[in-house]
mmCIF file of C-alpha atoms in Angstrom:
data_model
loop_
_atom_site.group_PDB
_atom_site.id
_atom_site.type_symbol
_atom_site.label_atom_id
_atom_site.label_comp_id
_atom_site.label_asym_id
_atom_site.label_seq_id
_atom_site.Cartn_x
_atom_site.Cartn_y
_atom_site.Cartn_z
ATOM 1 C CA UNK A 1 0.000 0.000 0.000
ATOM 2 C CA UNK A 2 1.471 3.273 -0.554
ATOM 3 C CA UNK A 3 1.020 6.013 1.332
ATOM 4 C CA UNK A 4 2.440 9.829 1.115
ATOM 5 C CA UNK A 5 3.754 11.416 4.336
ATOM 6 C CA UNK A 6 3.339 15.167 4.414
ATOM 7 C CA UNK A 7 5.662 17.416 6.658
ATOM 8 C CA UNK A 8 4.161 20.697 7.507
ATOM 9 C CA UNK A 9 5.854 23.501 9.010
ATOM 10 C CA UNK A 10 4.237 24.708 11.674
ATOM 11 C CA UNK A 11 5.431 28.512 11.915
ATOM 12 C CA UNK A 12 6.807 28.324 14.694
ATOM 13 C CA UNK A 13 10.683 29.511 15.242
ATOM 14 C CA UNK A 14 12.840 30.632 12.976
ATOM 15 C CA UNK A 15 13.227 28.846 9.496
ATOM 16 C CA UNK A 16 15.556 26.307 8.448
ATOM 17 C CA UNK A 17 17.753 29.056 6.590
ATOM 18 C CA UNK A 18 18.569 31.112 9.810
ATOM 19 C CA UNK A 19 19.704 27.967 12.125
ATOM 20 C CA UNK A 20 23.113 27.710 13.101
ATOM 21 C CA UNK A 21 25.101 25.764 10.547
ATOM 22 C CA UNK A 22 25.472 22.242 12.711
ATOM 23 C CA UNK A 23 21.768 22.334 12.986
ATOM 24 C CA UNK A 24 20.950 22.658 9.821
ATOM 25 C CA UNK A 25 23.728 20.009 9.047
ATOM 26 C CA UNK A 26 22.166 17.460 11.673
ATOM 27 C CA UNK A 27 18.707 18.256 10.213
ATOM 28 C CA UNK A 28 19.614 17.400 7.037
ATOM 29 C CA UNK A 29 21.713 14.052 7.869
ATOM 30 C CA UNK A 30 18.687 12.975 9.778
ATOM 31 C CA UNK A 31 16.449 13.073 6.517
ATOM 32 C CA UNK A 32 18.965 11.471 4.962
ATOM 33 C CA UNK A 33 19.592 9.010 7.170
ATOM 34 C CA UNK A 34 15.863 7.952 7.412
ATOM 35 C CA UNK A 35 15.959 7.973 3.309
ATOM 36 C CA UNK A 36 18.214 5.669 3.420
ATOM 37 C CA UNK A 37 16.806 3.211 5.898
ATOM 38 C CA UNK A 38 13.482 3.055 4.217
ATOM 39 C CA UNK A 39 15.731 2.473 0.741
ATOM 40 C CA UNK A 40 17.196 -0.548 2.155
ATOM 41 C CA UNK A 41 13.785 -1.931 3.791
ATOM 42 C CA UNK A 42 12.003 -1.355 -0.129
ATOM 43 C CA UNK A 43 9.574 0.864 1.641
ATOM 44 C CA UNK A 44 11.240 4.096 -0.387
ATOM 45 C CA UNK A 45 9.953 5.401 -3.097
ATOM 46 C CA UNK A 46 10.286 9.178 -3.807
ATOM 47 C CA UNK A 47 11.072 12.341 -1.127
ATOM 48 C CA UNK A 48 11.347 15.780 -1.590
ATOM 49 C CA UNK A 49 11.376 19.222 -0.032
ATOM 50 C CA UNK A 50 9.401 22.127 -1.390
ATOM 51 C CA UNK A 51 10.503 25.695 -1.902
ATOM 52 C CA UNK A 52 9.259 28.088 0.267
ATOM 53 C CA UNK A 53 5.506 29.731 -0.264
ATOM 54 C CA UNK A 54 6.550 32.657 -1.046
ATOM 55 C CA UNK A 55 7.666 31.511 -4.583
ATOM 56 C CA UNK A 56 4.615 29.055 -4.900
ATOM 57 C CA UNK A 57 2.053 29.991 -7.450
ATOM 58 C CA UNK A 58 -1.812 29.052 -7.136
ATOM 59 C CA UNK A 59 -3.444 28.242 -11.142
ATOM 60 C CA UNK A 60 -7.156 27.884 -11.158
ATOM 61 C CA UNK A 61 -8.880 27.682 -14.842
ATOM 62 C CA UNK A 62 -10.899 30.016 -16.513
ATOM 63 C CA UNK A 63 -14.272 29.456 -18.019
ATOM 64 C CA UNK A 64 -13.038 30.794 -21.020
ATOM 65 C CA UNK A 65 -10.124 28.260 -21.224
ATOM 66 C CA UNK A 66 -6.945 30.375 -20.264
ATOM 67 C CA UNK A 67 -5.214 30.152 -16.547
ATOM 68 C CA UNK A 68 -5.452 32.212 -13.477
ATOM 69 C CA UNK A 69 -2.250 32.553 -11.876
ATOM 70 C CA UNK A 70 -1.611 34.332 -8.469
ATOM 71 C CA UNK A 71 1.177 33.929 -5.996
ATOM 72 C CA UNK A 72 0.393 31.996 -3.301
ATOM 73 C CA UNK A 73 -0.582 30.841 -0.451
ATOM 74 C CA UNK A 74 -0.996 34.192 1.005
ATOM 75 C CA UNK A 75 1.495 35.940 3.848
ATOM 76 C CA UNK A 76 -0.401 35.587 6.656
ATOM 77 C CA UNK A 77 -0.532 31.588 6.362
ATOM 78 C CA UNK A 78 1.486 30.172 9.231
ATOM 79 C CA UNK A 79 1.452 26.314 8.633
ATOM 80 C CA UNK A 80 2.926 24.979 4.814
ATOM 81 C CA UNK A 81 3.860 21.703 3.347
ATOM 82 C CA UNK A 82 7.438 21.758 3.627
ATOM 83 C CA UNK A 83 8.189 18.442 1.889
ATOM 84 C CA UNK A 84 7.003 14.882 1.350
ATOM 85 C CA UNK A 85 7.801 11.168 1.461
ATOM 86 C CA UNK A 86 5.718 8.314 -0.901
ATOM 87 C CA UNK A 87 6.196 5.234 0.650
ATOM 88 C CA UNK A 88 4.978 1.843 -0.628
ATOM 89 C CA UNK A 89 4.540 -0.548 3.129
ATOM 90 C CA UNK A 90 2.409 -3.148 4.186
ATOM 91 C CA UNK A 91 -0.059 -0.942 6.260
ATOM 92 C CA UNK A 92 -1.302 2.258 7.655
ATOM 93 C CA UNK A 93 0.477 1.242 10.953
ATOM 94 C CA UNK A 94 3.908 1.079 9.225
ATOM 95 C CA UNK A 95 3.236 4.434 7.595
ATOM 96 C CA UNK A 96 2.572 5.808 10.915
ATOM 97 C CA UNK A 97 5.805 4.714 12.644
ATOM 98 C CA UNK A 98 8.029 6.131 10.079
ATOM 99 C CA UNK A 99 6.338 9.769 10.231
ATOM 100 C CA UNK A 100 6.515 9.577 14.161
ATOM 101 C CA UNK A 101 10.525 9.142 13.277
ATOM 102 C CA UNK A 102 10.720 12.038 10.927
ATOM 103 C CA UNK A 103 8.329 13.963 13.259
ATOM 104 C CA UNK A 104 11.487 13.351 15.378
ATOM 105 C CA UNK A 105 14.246 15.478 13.867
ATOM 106 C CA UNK A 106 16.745 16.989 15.247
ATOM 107 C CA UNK A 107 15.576 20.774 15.229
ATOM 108 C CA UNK A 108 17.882 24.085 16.570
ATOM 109 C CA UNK A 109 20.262 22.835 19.176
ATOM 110 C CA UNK A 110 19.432 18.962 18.934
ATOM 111 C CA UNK A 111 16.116 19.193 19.781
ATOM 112 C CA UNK A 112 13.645 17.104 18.727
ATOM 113 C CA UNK A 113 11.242 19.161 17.018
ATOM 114 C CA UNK A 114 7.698 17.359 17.052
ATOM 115 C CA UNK A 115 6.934 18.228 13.258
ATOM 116 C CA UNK A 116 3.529 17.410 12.008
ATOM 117 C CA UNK A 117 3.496 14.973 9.381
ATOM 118 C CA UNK A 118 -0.124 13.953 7.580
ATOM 119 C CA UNK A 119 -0.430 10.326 6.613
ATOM 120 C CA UNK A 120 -2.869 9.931 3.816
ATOM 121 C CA UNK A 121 -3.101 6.340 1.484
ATOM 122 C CA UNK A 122 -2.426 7.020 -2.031
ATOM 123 C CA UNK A 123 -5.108 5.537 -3.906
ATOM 124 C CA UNK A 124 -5.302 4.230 -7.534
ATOM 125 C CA UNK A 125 -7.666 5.119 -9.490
ATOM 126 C CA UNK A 126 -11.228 3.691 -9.574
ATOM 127 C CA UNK A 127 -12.082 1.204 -11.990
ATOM 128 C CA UNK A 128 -14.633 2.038 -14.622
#
């Protein structure tokens, strides 16, 4: 079953790109470190992080068939999707344990940081 794992930032403390060096360095090996487990075990099967919102875009169709586009999402949201794992494991419970380790990283000075991570099931889609 595959499932994506989605790490939001919460807004809380300062971002990633003011931390001290070494914590940004420990951060870092972490996530790699737990890439590389799940490579081994066959549970990997893509991860990413995404850019910050400021430089995100929101596209919504118009009725008369060209695109919207407006920066996005606005200033004043506090939580974002700051990356993502797809995993492919045998069940929801697996795909739980692994996001309570990444909710684990190492944050500014060590700390574990408690990150929110959304497990949703990737589904296929529906036969016709």
């Amino acid at each position: 079953m595959k499932y994506m794992l989605m790490m939001h930032h919460k807004g809380e403390g300062p971002p990633i790109t003011q931390w001290p060096p070494q914590d940004i360095h420990a951060h870092i090996q972490f996530m790699k470190d737990l890439n590389k487990r799940l490579v081994s075990t066959g549970e990997f099967v893509e991860a990413q992080g995404l850019a910050w919102p400021d430089q995100a875009k929101i596209v919504r169709a118009r009725k008369d068939g060209g695109a919207a586009v407006t920066d996005g999402p606005f200033p004043e949201t506090k939580e974002f999707l700051a990356g993502f794992w797809i995993l492919d494991v045998e069940s929801e419970a697996r795909a739980i344990a692994i996001a309570a380790e990444a909710s684990a990283a190492p944050g500014v000075g060590g700390a574990r940081m408690s990150i929110p991570i959304e497990v949703r099931q990737v589904l296929g889609a529906p036969e016709l």
